[in-house]
Amino acid sequence: MGDQFKGLLVGIVLGGLFAVLLFGVVRRVPRTWWIWGSVVSIVLLAFTVLIAPVYIVPIFNKVTPLDDPKITEPILSMARANGIPADKVYEMDASRQTTRMSANVSGFGQTMRITLNDNLLRRGSPEEIQAVMGHEMGHYVLHHIYKDFLFFFVVIVVGFALLRWSLDWCLARWGERWQIRGVGDTAVTPLVFLLGSVFFFVLTPILNAHTRTTEFEADMYGINASRQPDGEAQADIHLGEYRKMSPGPIEEWIFFDHPSGRNRIYTAMRWKAENLQLFTPSQTR
Ligand SMILES: [Zn+2]
């Protein structure tokens, strides 16, 4: 309940700011508000992503620099080998909310950082932790946060164009009965939420396909960087606690924002099969 309440407060502050800005735009430029609304939305999204690791995540969880050299040394070595200017790895007490293992890359520019959660540290083998860190470094090196911005900018512009069209259509039809005096009337807010929900619901497979593609790229990068295909497979089995391991292809395409466990393990084992010389002891003495 405490976390829900904090989430509500964050939503009121950021959502309130967003609503004020958007209604300001709609009232000032009544014909091209959808273009300027898109710009305001992407700027606010970027602002939120920028401040999240430093100002929002700590509201819910304690984030501390990890200082166990047995774990950090191999990770920082992998970071140096991959040209990542990191001298710290962060740990988050996610066990407050869940037993799920996870790690992430968050923020951008100066606030970008790699964080492991304590479930991963407690439950994962060293090979598994390295495989997961290789994956997160993949997100970092392949600039996935910036590519996500570009992708979401397109989604948001299309969304605002459709919002303008559907709002005009609804208001022409029912505006009088619903007593909404126009797009700049705050009474339009519930209708905007309804139309927005429909838009993002219909877009589910496309949003998931985008995320799943970047996650697959991070998997490939991670296995090459960490050379821990067995660790990757262990992590995938752990993730199977809350993700269905072996969905059908259509189910995976619609619902999965990561490759299925089965596909991830298959990919890791294929990599291992092609690199067996790394795993057999050297014959030369
Ligand atoms: Zn990922």
Short mmCIF file of C-alpha atoms and ligand atoms in Angstrom, two decimals:
data_model
loop_
_atom_site.label_atom_id
_atom_site.label_comp_id
_atom_site.label_asym_id
_atom_site.label_seq_id
_atom_site.Cartn_x
_atom_site.Cartn_y
_atom_site.Cartn_z
CA MET A 1 0.00 0.00 0.00
CA GLY A 2 2.87 2.33 0.82
CA ASP A 3 4.39 1.76 -2.63
CA GLN A 4 1.00 2.27 -4.29
CA PHE A 5 0.60 5.56 -2.42
CA LYS A 6 4.07 6.78 -3.43
CA GLY A 7 3.31 5.78 -7.03
CA LEU A 8 0.11 7.81 -6.86
CA LEU A 9 2.00 10.88 -5.60
CA VAL A 10 4.60 10.60 -8.37
CA GLY A 11 1.74 10.20 -10.88
CA ILE A 12 -0.03 13.30 -9.54
CA VAL A 13 3.10 15.46 -9.76
CA LEU A 14 4.30 14.29 -13.21
CA GLY A 15 0.78 13.71 -14.59
CA GLY A 16 -0.37 17.11 -13.31
CA LEU A 17 2.59 18.81 -14.96
CA PHE A 18 1.87 16.92 -18.19
CA ALA A 19 -1.85 17.83 -18.17
CA VAL A 20 -1.15 21.54 -17.56
CA LEU A 21 1.39 21.62 -20.42
CA LEU A 22 -0.88 19.73 -22.83
CA PHE A 23 -3.99 21.85 -22.16
CA GLY A 24 -1.78 24.95 -22.50
CA VAL A 25 -0.70 23.72 -25.95
CA VAL A 26 -4.26 22.82 -27.03
CA ARG A 27 -5.62 26.25 -26.01
CA ARG A 28 -2.75 28.24 -27.54
CA VAL A 29 -2.52 26.43 -30.91
CA PRO A 30 -6.01 24.93 -31.49
CA ARG A 31 -5.23 23.68 -35.02
CA THR A 32 -1.73 22.19 -34.70
CA TRP A 33 -1.91 21.09 -31.05
CA TRP A 34 -1.33 17.44 -31.98
CA ILE A 35 2.13 18.24 -33.40
CA TRP A 36 3.20 20.39 -30.44
CA GLY A 37 1.57 17.95 -28.03
CA SER A 38 3.80 15.19 -29.44
CA VAL A 39 6.87 17.36 -28.90
CA VAL A 40 5.86 18.17 -25.30
CA SER A 41 5.20 14.45 -24.64
CA ILE A 42 8.57 13.24 -25.91
CA VAL A 43 10.39 16.00 -24.00
CA LEU A 44 8.56 15.04 -20.79
CA LEU A 45 9.27 11.35 -21.44
CA ALA A 46 12.99 12.13 -21.89
CA PHE A 47 12.93 14.25 -18.71
CA THR A 48 11.34 11.38 -16.75
CA VAL A 49 13.84 8.80 -18.07
CA LEU A 50 16.70 11.19 -17.25
CA ILE A 51 15.68 11.83 -13.63
CA ALA A 52 14.30 8.33 -12.89
CA PRO A 53 17.49 6.58 -11.67
CA VAL A 54 18.39 9.48 -9.38
CA TYR A 55 15.04 10.88 -8.22
CA ILE A 56 12.26 8.32 -8.83
CA VAL A 57 13.72 4.82 -8.29
CA PRO A 58 15.10 5.76 -4.80
CA ILE A 59 11.57 6.70 -3.69
CA PHE A 60 10.70 2.99 -3.87
CA ASN A 61 14.00 1.15 -3.41
CA LYS A 62 17.42 1.59 -1.91
CA VAL A 63 20.11 1.74 -4.62
CA THR A 64 23.69 1.38 -3.43
CA PRO A 65 27.03 0.90 -5.19
CA LEU A 66 27.89 -2.78 -5.09
CA ASP A 67 31.17 -3.36 -3.23
CA ASP A 68 31.87 -7.09 -3.35
CA PRO A 69 35.04 -7.36 -5.50
CA LYS A 70 34.33 -11.06 -6.17
CA ILE A 71 31.26 -9.95 -8.13
CA THR A 72 32.25 -6.46 -9.32
CA GLU A 73 35.74 -7.32 -10.61
CA PRO A 74 34.62 -9.67 -13.44
CA ILE A 75 31.80 -7.24 -14.29
CA LEU A 76 34.03 -4.16 -14.41
CA SER A 77 36.61 -6.15 -16.40
CA MET A 78 33.90 -7.01 -18.93
CA ALA A 79 32.86 -3.34 -18.99
CA ARG A 80 36.44 -2.19 -19.70
CA ALA A 81 36.83 -4.84 -22.42
CA ASN A 82 33.68 -3.51 -24.10
CA GLY A 83 34.64 0.15 -23.88
CA ILE A 84 32.04 1.04 -21.24
CA PRO A 85 33.24 3.87 -19.00
CA ALA A 86 31.82 2.40 -15.77
CA ASP A 87 33.62 2.36 -12.45
CA LYS A 88 30.56 1.37 -10.42
CA VAL A 89 27.85 -1.24 -10.55
CA TYR A 90 24.69 -0.60 -8.55
CA GLU A 91 22.61 -2.93 -6.43
CA MET A 92 18.89 -2.52 -5.74
CA ASP A 93 16.88 -4.10 -2.88
CA ALA A 94 14.14 -5.45 -5.17
CA SER A 95 13.53 -8.27 -2.67
CA ARG A 96 11.31 -5.75 -0.83
CA GLN A 97 8.69 -6.36 -3.55
CA THR A 98 9.51 -9.62 -5.34
CA THR A 99 11.71 -12.72 -5.60
CA ARG A 100 12.22 -12.12 -9.34
CA MET A 101 15.78 -11.80 -10.59
CA SER A 102 16.45 -8.79 -12.73
CA ALA A 103 18.93 -6.14 -13.82
CA ASN A 104 18.60 -3.05 -15.96
CA VAL A 105 20.23 -0.15 -17.71
CA SER A 106 18.47 3.09 -16.81
CA GLY A 107 18.76 6.82 -17.43
CA PHE A 108 20.80 8.44 -20.18
CA GLY A 109 23.74 10.80 -20.47
CA GLN A 110 25.21 11.41 -17.02
CA THR A 111 22.52 9.39 -15.21
CA MET A 112 22.93 6.18 -17.25
CA ARG A 113 23.83 3.24 -15.04
CA ILE A 114 23.69 -0.54 -14.76
CA THR A 115 21.83 -1.92 -11.75
CA LEU A 116 21.53 -5.53 -10.54
CA ASN A 117 18.80 -6.49 -8.16
CA ASP A 118 19.60 -8.35 -4.95
CA ASN A 119 17.58 -11.42 -6.01
CA LEU A 120 19.99 -11.92 -8.91
CA LEU A 121 22.97 -11.51 -6.57
CA ARG A 122 21.54 -13.94 -4.03
CA ARG A 123 20.11 -16.59 -6.35
CA GLY A 124 22.28 -16.39 -9.47
CA SER A 125 25.52 -18.33 -10.04
CA PRO A 126 28.61 -16.26 -10.98
CA GLU A 127 28.24 -17.44 -14.61
CA GLU A 128 24.60 -16.40 -14.58
CA ILE A 129 25.36 -12.94 -13.18
CA GLN A 130 28.01 -12.42 -15.86
CA ALA A 131 25.63 -13.50 -18.62
CA VAL A 132 22.96 -11.08 -17.34
CA MET A 133 25.49 -8.23 -17.05
CA GLY A 134 26.68 -8.92 -20.60
CA HIS A 135 23.05 -8.57 -21.72
CA GLU A 136 22.65 -5.24 -19.90
CA MET A 137 25.93 -3.98 -21.37
CA GLY A 138 24.49 -4.90 -24.77
CA HIS A 139 21.61 -2.47 -24.17
CA TYR A 140 24.17 0.16 -23.27
CA VAL A 141 26.63 -0.34 -26.14
CA LEU A 142 23.86 -0.74 -28.75
CA HIS A 143 22.27 2.58 -27.61
CA HIS A 144 18.89 0.99 -27.00
CA ILE A 145 17.61 3.85 -24.82
CA TYR A 146 18.19 6.35 -27.64
CA LYS A 147 16.65 4.02 -30.22
CA ASP A 148 13.64 3.59 -27.92
CA PHE A 149 13.21 7.37 -27.89
CA LEU A 150 13.18 7.46 -31.68
CA PHE A 151 10.69 4.59 -31.84
CA PHE A 152 8.41 6.15 -29.21
CA PHE A 153 8.58 9.52 -30.93
CA VAL A 154 7.07 7.93 -34.06
CA VAL A 155 4.46 6.10 -31.95
CA ILE A 156 3.55 9.31 -30.10
CA VAL A 157 3.20 11.40 -33.28
CA VAL A 158 0.97 8.74 -34.87
CA GLY A 159 -0.96 8.50 -31.58
CA PHE A 160 -1.57 12.26 -31.43
CA ALA A 161 -2.64 12.37 -35.08
CA LEU A 162 -5.18 9.61 -34.40
CA LEU A 163 -6.22 11.30 -31.14
CA ARG A 164 -6.98 14.55 -32.95
CA TRP A 165 -9.00 12.75 -35.61
CA SER A 166 -10.93 10.53 -33.17
CA LEU A 167 -11.60 13.40 -30.72
CA ASP A 168 -13.02 15.58 -33.50
CA TRP A 169 -15.20 12.66 -34.63
CA CYS A 170 -16.48 11.85 -31.11
CA LEU A 171 -17.10 15.50 -30.18
CA ALA A 172 -18.99 16.21 -33.42
CA ARG A 173 -21.21 13.23 -32.66
CA TRP A 174 -21.67 13.26 -28.88
CA GLY A 175 -19.95 16.46 -27.66
CA GLU A 176 -23.20 18.26 -26.89
CA ARG A 177 -24.81 15.31 -25.09
CA TRP A 178 -21.63 14.75 -23.03
CA GLN A 179 -21.37 18.52 -22.35
CA ILE A 180 -17.76 18.68 -23.57
CA ARG A 181 -17.25 22.15 -25.05
CA GLY A 182 -14.18 21.25 -27.13
CA VAL A 183 -10.71 19.74 -27.07
CA GLY A 184 -9.49 22.48 -24.70
CA ASP A 185 -12.23 21.69 -22.13
CA THR A 186 -10.81 19.65 -19.22
CA ALA A 187 -14.00 17.55 -19.34
CA VAL A 188 -12.42 15.85 -22.36
CA THR A 189 -9.81 14.09 -20.15
CA PRO A 190 -11.69 10.77 -19.57
CA LEU A 191 -12.37 10.50 -23.31
CA VAL A 192 -8.66 11.09 -24.03
CA PHE A 193 -7.77 8.29 -21.58
CA LEU A 194 -10.28 5.95 -23.23
CA LEU A 195 -9.01 6.64 -26.77
CA GLY A 196 -5.38 6.43 -25.60
CA SER A 197 -6.02 3.05 -23.95
CA VAL A 198 -7.60 1.68 -27.14
CA PHE A 199 -4.62 2.96 -29.16
CA PHE A 200 -1.99 1.35 -26.94
CA PHE A 201 -4.02 -1.86 -26.63
CA VAL A 202 -4.20 -2.25 -30.41
CA LEU A 203 -0.49 -1.44 -30.64
CA THR A 204 0.51 -4.18 -28.11
CA PRO A 205 2.06 -6.56 -30.68
CA ILE A 206 4.04 -3.75 -32.32
CA LEU A 207 5.38 -2.38 -29.02
CA ASN A 208 6.27 -5.92 -27.91
CA ALA A 209 7.95 -6.73 -31.23
CA HIS A 210 10.11 -3.61 -30.88
CA THR A 211 11.15 -4.46 -27.30
CA ARG A 212 11.63 -8.16 -28.08
CA THR A 213 13.93 -7.28 -30.99
CA THR A 214 16.18 -5.09 -28.83
CA GLU A 215 16.16 -7.78 -26.10
CA PHE A 216 17.31 -10.37 -28.64
CA GLU A 217 20.12 -8.03 -29.74
CA ALA A 218 21.16 -7.61 -26.10
CA ASP A 219 21.14 -11.42 -25.67
CA MET A 220 23.47 -11.87 -28.64
CA TYR A 221 25.76 -9.10 -27.47
CA GLY A 222 25.72 -10.48 -23.90
CA ILE A 223 26.73 -14.01 -24.90
CA ASN A 224 29.57 -12.70 -27.06
CA ALA A 225 30.76 -10.37 -24.29
CA SER A 226 30.44 -12.76 -21.34
CA ARG A 227 31.03 -16.09 -23.13
CA GLN A 228 28.64 -17.66 -20.62
CA PRO A 229 26.00 -19.55 -22.65
CA ASP A 230 25.34 -21.88 -19.69
CA GLY A 231 24.89 -18.88 -17.40
CA GLU A 232 22.44 -17.41 -19.92
CA ALA A 233 20.48 -20.67 -19.97
CA GLN A 234 20.40 -20.77 -16.14
CA ALA A 235 19.06 -17.22 -16.05
CA ASP A 236 16.38 -18.09 -18.63
CA ILE A 237 15.25 -21.01 -16.48
CA HIS A 238 15.06 -18.72 -13.44
CA LEU A 239 12.99 -16.24 -15.48
CA GLY A 240 10.70 -19.15 -16.33
CA GLU A 241 9.25 -18.68 -12.82
CA TYR A 242 7.11 -15.89 -14.21
CA ARG A 243 7.42 -16.15 -17.99
CA LYS A 244 5.96 -19.01 -19.98
CA MET A 245 8.96 -20.89 -21.39
CA SER A 246 7.63 -22.28 -24.63
CA PRO A 247 4.79 -20.27 -26.24
CA GLY A 248 3.64 -20.80 -29.82
CA PRO A 249 5.03 -18.37 -32.43
CA ILE A 250 1.86 -16.22 -32.61
CA GLU A 251 1.55 -16.12 -28.82
CA GLU A 252 5.19 -15.00 -28.60
CA TRP A 253 4.68 -12.35 -31.29
CA ILE A 254 1.65 -10.81 -29.58
CA PHE A 255 2.41 -11.10 -25.86
CA PHE A 256 6.18 -11.44 -25.31
CA ASP A 257 8.38 -8.39 -24.69
CA HIS A 258 11.43 -10.67 -24.44
CA PRO A 259 12.26 -13.74 -26.55
CA SER A 260 10.71 -16.85 -24.94
CA GLY A 261 12.90 -18.87 -22.56
CA ARG A 262 13.00 -21.69 -25.07
CA ASN A 263 14.30 -19.40 -27.85
CA ARG A 264 16.85 -17.76 -25.56
CA ILE A 265 18.23 -21.13 -24.41
CA TYR A 266 18.27 -22.40 -28.01
CA THR A 267 20.24 -19.31 -29.08
CA ALA A 268 22.71 -19.72 -26.19
CA MET A 269 23.27 -23.42 -26.93
CA ARG A 270 23.74 -22.70 -30.64
CA TRP A 271 26.41 -20.16 -29.69
CA LYS A 272 28.05 -22.74 -27.42
CA ALA A 273 28.00 -25.40 -30.15
CA GLU A 274 29.77 -23.00 -32.53
CA ASN A 275 32.36 -22.09 -29.87
CA LEU A 276 33.09 -25.44 -28.27
CA GLN A 277 36.85 -24.79 -28.37
CA LEU A 278 36.31 -22.27 -25.53
CA PHE A 279 34.97 -25.00 -23.27
CA THR A 280 37.30 -27.97 -23.86
CA PRO A 281 40.58 -27.92 -21.90
CA SER A 282 43.62 -27.15 -23.99
CA GLN A 283 45.57 -30.21 -25.22
CA THR A 284 48.91 -28.42 -25.50
CA ARG A 285 51.18 -28.69 -22.51
ZN ZN B 1 17.16 -6.60 -21.61
#
